[in-house]
PDB file of C-alpha atoms in Angstrom:
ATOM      1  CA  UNK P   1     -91.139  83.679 -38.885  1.00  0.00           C
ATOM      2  CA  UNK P   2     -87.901  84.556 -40.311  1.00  0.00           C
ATOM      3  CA  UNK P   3     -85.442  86.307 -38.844  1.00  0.00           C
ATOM      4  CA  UNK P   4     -83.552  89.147 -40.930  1.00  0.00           C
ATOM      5  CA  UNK P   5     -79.905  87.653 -41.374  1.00  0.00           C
ATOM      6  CA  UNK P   6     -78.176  90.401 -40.041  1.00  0.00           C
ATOM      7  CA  UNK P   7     -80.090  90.494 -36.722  1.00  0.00           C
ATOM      8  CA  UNK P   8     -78.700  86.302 -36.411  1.00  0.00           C
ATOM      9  CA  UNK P   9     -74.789  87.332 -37.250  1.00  0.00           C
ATOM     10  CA  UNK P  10     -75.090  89.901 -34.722  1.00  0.00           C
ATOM     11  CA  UNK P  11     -76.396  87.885 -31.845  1.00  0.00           C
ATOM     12  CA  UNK P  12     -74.109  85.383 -32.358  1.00  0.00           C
ATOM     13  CA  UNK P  13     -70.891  87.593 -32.146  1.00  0.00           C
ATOM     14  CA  UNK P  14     -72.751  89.222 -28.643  1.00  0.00           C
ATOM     15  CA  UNK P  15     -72.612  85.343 -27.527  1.00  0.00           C
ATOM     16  CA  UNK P  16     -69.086  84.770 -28.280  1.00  0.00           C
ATOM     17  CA  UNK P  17     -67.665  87.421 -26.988  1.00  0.00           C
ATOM     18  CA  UNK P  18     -67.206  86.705 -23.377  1.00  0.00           C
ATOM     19  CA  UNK P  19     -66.728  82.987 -24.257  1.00  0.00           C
ATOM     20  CA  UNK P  20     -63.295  84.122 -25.988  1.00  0.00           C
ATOM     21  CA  UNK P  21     -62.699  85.921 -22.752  1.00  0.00           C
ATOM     22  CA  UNK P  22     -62.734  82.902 -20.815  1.00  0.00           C
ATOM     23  CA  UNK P  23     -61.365  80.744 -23.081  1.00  0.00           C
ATOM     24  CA  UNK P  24     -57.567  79.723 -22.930  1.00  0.00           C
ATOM     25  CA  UNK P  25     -55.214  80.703 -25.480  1.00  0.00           C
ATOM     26  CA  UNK P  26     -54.207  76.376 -25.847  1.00  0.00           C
ATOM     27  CA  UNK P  27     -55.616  73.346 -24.846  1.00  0.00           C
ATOM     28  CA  UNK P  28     -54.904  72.117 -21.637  1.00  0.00           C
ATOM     29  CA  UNK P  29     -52.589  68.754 -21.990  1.00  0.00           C
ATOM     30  CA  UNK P  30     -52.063  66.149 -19.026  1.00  0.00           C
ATOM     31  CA  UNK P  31     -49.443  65.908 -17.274  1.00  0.00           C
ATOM     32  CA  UNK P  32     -46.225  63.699 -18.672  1.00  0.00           C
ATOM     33  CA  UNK P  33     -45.714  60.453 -16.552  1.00  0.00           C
ATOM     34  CA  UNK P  34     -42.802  59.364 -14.755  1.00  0.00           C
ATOM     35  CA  UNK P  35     -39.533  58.112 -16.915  1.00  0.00           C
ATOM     36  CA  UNK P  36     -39.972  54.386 -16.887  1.00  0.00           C
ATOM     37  CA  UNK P  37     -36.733  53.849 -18.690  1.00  0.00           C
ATOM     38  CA  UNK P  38     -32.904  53.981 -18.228  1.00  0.00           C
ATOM     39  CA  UNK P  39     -32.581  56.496 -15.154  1.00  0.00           C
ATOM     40  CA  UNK P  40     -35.515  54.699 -13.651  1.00  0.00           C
ATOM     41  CA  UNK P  41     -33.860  50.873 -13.867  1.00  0.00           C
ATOM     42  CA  UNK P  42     -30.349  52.095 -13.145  1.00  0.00           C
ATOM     43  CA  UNK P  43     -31.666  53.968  -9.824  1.00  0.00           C
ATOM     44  CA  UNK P  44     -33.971  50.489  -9.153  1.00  0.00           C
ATOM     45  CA  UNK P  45     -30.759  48.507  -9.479  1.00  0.00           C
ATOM     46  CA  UNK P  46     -28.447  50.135  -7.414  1.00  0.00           C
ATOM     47  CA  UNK P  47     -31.323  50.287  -5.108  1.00  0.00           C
ATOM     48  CA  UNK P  48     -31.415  46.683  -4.891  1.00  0.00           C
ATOM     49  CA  UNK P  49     -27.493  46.085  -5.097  1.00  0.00           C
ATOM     50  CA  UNK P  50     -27.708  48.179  -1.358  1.00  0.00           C
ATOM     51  CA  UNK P  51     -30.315  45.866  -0.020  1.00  0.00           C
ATOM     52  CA  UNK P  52     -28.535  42.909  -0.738  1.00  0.00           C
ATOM     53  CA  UNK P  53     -26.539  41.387   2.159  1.00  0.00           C
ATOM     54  CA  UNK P  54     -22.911  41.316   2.075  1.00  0.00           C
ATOM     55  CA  UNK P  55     -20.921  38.187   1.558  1.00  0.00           C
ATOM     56  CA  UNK P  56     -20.314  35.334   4.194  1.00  0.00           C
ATOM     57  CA  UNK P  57     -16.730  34.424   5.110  1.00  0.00           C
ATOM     58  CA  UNK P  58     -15.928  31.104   3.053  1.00  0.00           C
ATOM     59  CA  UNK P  59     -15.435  29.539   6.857  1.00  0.00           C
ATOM     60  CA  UNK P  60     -19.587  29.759   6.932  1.00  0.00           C
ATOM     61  CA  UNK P  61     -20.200  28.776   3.555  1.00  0.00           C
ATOM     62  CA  UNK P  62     -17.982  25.690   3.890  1.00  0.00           C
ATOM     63  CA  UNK P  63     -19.967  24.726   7.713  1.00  0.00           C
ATOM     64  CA  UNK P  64     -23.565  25.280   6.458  1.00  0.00           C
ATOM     65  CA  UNK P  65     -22.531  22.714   3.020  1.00  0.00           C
ATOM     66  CA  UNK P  66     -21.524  20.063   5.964  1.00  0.00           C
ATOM     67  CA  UNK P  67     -24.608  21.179   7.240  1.00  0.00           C
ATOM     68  CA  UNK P  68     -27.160  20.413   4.407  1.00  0.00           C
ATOM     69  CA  UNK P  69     -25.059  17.639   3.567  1.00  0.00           C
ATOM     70  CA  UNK P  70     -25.533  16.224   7.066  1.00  0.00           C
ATOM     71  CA  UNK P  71     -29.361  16.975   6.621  1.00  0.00           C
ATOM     72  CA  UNK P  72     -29.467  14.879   3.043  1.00  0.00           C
ATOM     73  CA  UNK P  73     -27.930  12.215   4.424  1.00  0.00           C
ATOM     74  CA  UNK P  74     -30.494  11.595   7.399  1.00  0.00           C
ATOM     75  CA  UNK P  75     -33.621  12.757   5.901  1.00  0.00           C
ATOM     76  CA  UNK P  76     -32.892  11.640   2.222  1.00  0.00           C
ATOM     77  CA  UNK P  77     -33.683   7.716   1.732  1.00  0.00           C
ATOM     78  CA  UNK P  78     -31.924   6.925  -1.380  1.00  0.00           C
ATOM     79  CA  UNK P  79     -28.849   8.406   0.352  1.00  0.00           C
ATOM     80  CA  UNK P  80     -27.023   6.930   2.790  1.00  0.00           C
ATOM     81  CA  UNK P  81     -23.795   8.231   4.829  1.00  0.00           C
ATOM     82  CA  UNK P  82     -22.307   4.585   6.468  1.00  0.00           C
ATOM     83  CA  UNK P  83     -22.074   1.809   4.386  1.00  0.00           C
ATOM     84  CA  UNK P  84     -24.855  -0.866   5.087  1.00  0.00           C
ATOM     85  CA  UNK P  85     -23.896  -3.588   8.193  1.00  0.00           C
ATOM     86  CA  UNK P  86     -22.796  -6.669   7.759  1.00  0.00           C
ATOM     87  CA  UNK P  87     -25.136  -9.665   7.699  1.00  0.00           C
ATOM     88  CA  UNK P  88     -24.418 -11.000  11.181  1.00  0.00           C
ATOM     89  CA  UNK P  89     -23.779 -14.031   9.912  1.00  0.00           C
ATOM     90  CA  UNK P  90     -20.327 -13.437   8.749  1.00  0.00           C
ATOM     91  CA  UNK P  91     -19.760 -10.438  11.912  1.00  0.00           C
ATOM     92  CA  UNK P  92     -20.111 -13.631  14.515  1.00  0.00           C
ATOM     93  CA  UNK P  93     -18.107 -15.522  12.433  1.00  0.00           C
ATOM     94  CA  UNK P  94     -15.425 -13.220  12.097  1.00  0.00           C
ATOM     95  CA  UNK P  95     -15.624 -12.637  16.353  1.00  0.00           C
ATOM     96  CA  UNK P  96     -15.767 -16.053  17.102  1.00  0.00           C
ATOM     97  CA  UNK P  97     -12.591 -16.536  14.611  1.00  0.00           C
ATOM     98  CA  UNK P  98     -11.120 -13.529  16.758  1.00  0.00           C
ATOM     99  CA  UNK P  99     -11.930 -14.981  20.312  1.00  0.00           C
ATOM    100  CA  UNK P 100     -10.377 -18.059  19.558  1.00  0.00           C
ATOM    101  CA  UNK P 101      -7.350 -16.534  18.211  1.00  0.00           C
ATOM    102  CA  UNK P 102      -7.402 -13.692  21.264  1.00  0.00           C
ATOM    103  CA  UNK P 103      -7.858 -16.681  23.617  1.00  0.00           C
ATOM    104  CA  UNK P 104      -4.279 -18.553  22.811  1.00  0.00           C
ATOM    105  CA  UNK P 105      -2.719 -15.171  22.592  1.00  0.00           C
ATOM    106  CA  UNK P 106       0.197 -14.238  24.475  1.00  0.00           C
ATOM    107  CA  UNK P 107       2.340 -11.002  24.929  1.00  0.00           C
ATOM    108  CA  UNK P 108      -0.540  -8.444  23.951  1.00  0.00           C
ATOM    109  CA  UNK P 109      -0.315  -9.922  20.353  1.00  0.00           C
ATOM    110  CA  UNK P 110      -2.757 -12.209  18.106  1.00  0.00           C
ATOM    111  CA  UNK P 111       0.275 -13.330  16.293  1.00  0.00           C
ATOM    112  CA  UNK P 112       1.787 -15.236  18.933  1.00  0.00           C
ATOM    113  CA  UNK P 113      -0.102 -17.916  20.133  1.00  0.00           C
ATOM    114  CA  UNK P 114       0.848 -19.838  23.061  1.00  0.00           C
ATOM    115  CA  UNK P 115       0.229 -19.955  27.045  1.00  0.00           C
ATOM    116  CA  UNK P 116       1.375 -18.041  29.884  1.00  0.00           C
ATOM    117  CA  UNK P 117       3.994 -19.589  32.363  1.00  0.00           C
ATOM    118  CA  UNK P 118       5.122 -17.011  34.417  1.00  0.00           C
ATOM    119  CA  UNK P 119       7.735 -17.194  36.577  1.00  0.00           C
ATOM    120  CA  UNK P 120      10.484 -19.414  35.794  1.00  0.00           C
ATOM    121  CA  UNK P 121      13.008 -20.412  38.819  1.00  0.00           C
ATOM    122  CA  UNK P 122      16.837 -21.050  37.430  1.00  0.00           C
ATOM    123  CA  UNK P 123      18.646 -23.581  38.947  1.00  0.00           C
ATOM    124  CA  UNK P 124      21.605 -20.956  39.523  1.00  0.00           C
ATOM    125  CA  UNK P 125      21.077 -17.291  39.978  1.00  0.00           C
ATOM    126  CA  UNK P 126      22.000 -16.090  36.717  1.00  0.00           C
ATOM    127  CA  UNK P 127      18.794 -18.081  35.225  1.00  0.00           C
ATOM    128  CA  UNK P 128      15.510 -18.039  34.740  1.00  0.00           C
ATOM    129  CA  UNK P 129      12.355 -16.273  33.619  1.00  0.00           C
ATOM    130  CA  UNK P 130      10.223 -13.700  35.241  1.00  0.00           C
ATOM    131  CA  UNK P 131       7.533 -13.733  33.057  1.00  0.00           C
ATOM    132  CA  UNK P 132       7.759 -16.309  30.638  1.00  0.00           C
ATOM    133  CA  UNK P 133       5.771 -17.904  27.677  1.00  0.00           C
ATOM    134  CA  UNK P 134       5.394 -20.667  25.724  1.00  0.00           C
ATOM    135  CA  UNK P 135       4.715 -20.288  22.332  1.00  0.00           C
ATOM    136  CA  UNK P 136       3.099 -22.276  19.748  1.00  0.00           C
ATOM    137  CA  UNK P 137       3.345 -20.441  16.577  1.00  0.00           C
ATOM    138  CA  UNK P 138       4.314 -16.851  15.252  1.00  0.00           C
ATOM    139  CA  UNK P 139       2.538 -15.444  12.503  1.00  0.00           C
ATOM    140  CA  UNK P 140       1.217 -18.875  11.683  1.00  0.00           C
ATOM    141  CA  UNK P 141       4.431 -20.746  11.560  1.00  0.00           C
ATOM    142  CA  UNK P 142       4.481 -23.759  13.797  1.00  0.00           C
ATOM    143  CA  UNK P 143       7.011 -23.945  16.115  1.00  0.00           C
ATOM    144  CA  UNK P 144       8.677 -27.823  16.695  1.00  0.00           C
ATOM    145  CA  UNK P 145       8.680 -28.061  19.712  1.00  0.00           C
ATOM    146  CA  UNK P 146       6.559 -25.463  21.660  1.00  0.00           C
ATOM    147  CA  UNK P 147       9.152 -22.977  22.879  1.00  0.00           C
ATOM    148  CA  UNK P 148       9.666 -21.030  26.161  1.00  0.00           C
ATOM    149  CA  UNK P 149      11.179 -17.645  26.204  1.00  0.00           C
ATOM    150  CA  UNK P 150       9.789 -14.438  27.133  1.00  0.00           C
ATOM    151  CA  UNK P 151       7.961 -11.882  25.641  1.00  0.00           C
ATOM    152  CA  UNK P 152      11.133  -9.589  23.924  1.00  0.00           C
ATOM    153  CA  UNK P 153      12.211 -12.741  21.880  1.00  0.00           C
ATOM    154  CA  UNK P 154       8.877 -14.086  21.164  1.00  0.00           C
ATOM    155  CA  UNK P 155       7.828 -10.413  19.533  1.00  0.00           C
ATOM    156  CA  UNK P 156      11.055 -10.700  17.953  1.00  0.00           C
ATOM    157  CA  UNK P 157      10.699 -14.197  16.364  1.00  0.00           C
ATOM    158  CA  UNK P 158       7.503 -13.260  15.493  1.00  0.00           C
ATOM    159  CA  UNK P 159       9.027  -9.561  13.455  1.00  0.00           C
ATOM    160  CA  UNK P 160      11.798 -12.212  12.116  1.00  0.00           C
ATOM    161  CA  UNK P 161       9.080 -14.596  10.510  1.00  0.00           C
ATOM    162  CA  UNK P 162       6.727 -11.870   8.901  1.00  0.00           C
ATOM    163  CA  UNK P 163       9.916  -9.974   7.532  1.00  0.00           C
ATOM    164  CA  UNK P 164      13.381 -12.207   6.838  1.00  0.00           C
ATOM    165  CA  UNK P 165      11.608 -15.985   7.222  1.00  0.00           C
ATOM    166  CA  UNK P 166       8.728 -15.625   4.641  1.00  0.00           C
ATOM    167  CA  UNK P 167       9.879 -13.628   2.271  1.00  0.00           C
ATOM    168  CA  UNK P 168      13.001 -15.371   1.906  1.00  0.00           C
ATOM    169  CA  UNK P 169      11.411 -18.645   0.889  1.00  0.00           C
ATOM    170  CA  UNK P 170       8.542 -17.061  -1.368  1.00  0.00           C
ATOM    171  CA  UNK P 171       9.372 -19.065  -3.627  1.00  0.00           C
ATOM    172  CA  UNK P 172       9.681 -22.455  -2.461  1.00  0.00           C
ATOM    173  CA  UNK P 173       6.929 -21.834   0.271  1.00  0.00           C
ATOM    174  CA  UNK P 174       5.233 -20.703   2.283  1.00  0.00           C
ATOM    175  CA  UNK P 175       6.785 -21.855   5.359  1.00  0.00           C
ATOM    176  CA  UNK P 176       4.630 -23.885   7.951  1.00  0.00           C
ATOM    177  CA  UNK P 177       6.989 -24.685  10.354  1.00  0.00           C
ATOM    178  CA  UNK P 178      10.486 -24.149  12.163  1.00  0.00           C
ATOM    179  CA  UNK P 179      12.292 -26.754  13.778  1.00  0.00           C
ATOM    180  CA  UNK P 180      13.347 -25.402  17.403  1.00  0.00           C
ATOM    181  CA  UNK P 181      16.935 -27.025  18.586  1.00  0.00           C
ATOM    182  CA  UNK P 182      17.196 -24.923  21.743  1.00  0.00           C
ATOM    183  CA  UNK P 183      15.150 -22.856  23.545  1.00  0.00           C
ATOM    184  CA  UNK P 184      15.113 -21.865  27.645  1.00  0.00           C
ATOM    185  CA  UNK P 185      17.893 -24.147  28.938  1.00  0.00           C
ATOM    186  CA  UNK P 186      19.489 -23.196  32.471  1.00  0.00           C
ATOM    187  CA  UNK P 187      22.746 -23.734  31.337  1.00  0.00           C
ATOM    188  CA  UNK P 188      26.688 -21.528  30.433  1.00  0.00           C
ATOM    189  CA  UNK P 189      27.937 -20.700  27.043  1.00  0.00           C
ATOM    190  CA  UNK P 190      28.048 -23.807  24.596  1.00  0.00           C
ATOM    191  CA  UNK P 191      27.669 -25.908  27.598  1.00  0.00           C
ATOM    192  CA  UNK P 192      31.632 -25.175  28.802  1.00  0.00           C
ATOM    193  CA  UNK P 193      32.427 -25.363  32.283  1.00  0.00           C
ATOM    194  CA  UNK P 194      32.694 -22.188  34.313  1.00  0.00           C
ATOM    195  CA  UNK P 195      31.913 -19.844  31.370  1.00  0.00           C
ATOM    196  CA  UNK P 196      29.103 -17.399  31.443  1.00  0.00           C
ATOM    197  CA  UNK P 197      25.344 -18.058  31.896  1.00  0.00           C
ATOM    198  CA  UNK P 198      24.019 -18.214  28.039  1.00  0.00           C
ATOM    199  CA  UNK P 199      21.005 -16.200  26.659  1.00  0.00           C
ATOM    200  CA  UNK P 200      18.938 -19.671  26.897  1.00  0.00           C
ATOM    201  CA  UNK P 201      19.549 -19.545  30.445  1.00  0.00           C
ATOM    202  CA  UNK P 202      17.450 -16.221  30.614  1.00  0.00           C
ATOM    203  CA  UNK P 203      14.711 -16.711  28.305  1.00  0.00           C
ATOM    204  CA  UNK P 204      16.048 -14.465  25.273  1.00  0.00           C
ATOM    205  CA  UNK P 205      17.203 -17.300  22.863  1.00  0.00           C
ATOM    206  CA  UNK P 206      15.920 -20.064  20.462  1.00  0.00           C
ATOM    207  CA  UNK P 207      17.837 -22.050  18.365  1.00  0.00           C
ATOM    208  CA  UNK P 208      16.418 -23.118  14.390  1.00  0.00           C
ATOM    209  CA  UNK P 209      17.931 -26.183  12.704  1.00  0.00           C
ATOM    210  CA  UNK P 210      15.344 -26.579  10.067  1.00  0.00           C
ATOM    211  CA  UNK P 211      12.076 -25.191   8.109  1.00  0.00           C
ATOM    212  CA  UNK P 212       9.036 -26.907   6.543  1.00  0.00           C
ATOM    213  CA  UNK P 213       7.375 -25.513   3.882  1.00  0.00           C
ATOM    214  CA  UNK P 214       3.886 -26.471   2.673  1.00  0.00           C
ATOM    215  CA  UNK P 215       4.490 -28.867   0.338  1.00  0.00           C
ATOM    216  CA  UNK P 216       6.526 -30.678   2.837  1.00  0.00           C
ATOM    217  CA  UNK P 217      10.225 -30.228   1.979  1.00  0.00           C
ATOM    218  CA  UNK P 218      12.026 -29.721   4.886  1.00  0.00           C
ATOM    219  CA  UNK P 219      15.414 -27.534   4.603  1.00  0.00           C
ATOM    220  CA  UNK P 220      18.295 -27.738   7.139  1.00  0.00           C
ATOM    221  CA  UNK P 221      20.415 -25.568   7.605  1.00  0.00           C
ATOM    222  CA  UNK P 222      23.263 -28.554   8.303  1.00  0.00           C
ATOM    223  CA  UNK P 223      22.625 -29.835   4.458  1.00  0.00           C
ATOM    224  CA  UNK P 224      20.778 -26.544   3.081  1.00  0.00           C
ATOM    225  CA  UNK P 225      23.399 -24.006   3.799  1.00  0.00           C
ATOM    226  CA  UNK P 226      25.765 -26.034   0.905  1.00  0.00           C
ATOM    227  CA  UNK P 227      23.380 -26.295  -1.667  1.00  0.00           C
ATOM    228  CA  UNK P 228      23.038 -23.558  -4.158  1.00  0.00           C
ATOM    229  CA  UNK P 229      18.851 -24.168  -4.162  1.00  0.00           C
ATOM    230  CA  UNK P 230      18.651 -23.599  -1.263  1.00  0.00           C
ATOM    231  CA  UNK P 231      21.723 -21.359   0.267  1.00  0.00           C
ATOM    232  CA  UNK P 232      20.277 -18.538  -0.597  1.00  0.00           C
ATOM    233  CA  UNK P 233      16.954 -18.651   1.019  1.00  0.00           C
ATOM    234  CA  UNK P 234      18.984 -19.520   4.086  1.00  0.00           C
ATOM    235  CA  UNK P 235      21.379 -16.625   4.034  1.00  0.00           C
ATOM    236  CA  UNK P 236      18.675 -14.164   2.936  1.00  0.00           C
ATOM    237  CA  UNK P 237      16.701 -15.119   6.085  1.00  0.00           C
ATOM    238  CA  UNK P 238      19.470 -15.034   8.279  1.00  0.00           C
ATOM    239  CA  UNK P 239      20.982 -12.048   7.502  1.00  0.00           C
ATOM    240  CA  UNK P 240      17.503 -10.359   8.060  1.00  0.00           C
ATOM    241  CA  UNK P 241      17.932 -11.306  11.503  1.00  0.00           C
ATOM    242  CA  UNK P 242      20.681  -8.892  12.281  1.00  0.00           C
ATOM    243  CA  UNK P 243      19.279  -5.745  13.885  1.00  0.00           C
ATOM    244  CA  UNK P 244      15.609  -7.976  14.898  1.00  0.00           C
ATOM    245  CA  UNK P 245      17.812  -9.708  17.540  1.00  0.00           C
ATOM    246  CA  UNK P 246      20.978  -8.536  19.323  1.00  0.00           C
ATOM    247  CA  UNK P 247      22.927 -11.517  18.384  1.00  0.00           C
ATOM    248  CA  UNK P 248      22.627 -13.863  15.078  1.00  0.00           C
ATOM    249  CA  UNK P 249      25.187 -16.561  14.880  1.00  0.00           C
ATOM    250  CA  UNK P 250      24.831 -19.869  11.879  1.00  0.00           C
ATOM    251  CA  UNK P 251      27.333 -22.015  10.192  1.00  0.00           C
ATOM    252  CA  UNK P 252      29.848 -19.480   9.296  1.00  0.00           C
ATOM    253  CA  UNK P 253      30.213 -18.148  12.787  1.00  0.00           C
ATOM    254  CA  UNK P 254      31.803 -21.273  14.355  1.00  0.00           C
ATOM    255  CA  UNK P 255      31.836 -25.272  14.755  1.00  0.00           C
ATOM    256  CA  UNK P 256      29.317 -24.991  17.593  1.00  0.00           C
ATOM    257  CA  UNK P 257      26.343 -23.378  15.239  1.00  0.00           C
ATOM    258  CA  UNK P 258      27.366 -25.541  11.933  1.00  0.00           C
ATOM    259  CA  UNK P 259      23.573 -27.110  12.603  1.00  0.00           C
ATOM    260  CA  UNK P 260      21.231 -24.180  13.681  1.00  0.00           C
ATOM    261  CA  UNK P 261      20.552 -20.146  13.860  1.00  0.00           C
ATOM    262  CA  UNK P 262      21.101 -18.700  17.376  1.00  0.00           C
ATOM    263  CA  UNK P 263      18.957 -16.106  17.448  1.00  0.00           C
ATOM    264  CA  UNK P 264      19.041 -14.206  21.017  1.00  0.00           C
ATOM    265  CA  UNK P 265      17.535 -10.530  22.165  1.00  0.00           C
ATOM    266  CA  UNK P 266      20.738  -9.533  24.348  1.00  0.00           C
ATOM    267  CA  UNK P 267      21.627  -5.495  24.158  1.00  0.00           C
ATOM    268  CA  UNK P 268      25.078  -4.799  23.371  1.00  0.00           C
ATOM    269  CA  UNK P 269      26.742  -1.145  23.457  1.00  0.00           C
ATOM    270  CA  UNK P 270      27.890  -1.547  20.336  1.00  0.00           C
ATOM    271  CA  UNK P 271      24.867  -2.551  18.680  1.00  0.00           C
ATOM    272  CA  UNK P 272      23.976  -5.935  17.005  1.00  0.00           C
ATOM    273  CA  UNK P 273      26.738  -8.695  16.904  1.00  0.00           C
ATOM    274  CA  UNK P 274      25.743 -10.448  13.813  1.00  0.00           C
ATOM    275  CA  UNK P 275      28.287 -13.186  12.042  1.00  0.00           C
TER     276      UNK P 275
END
């Protein structure tokens, strides 16, 4: 059956009655979310700026490079730190070029090449050599003949060659050999009677009277020293000697060295006597 329309309006205002008692006056909303945005990224990166350590001294940074670089080098294989070896074909040549050169040595030095005498009795007291040598060739000039001296001229001949002989005669060279005049002789001062023991009589001189080059022209100092070609080779190599040996003496100096270079290792107060 029907029901009146009043009696339904009425029922329904009993029923919502207490619901508008208990209802809230606005919707409930949720709760806004944490700012994701500037605040939250500045605060994250000063966070991480603290946790990051501090910097090493340059001193560490500089070892631990060596370091890894050390490491690449043994464990990388396209990398290597030494360069590779030499095939031993050419290392045993090169030693047994060196042992044969070290076996003719004398004086501690590969560019003198000789033998070992020793002691050398004079036939006066004033001569003779304690430990001499005889030497073949200096800085692979020949000497003509073999000369015996000792050790402070033989390192000095040899200086003499390498700095005043060879480059004096670049052009017209290289020079092969030297002709020796005089070398240990127990004898006095241009042979006079009564004068003083000379430097050949104690193992510090050698006389020179000639040079060979390669070609085979051989200059003398006799015939060369007037020549133009070649006087100037001759004094450029024998004024290098000054200084190298105590005493240089050639055709200008006197009558009695007209033929030859005296070339002696005597020590003088007043340094070098060169003329």
């Amino acid at each position: 059956m029907m029901w009146p329309r009043a009696i339904v309006i009425l029922a329904l205002a009993f029923w919502a009655v207490p619901l508008a008692a208990v209802a809230p006056d606005s919707s409930l909303r949720p709760q806004p979310r944490p700012d994701t945005g500037t605040a939250a990224a500045a605060t994250t990166l000063v966070t991480v700026a603290r946790m990051r350590p501090n910097v090493r001294p340059v001193s560490e940074q500089i070892l631990d490079a060596a370091a890894r670089s050390e490491q690449l080098a043994l464990f990388s294989p396209d990398i290597s730190a030494r360069p590779w070896p030499r095939p031993p074909s050419i290392e045993n040549k090169a030693m047994a070029k060196r042992k044969m050169r070290r076996k003719g040595a004398v004086c501690g030095d590969l560019k003198i090449q000789g033998e070992t005498v020793g002691h050398v009795p004079g036939r006066i007291k004033a001569c003779g050599i304690r430990d001499a040598v005889r030497v073949n060739t200096v800085a692979g000039v020949r000497l003509n003949p073999p000369a015996l001296m000792n050790c402070k001229t033989a390192s000095a001949l040899r200086e003499w060659t390498e700095l005043g002989l060879k480059p004096a005669f670049r052009q017209r060279g290289p020079v092969v050999e030297m002709k020796v005049a005089a070398h240990y002789a127990c004898r006095t001062r241009n042979n006079k009677r009564g004068g003083r023991v000379s430097e050949h009589g104690k193992g510090n001189a050698i006389d020179l009277s000639a040079f060979t080059m390669m070609d085979g022209e051989v200059i003398t100092v006799l015939k060369g020293w007037g020549q133009g070609t070649t006087l100037k080779p001759l004094r450029k190599a024998y004024t290098r000697a000054c200084g190298t040996f105590g005493t240089t003496l050639g055709p200008a100096s006197d009558s009695y060295h007209r033929d030859h270079f005296h070339f002696d290792t005597a020590s003088y107060r007043s340094g070098p006597y060169c003329r």
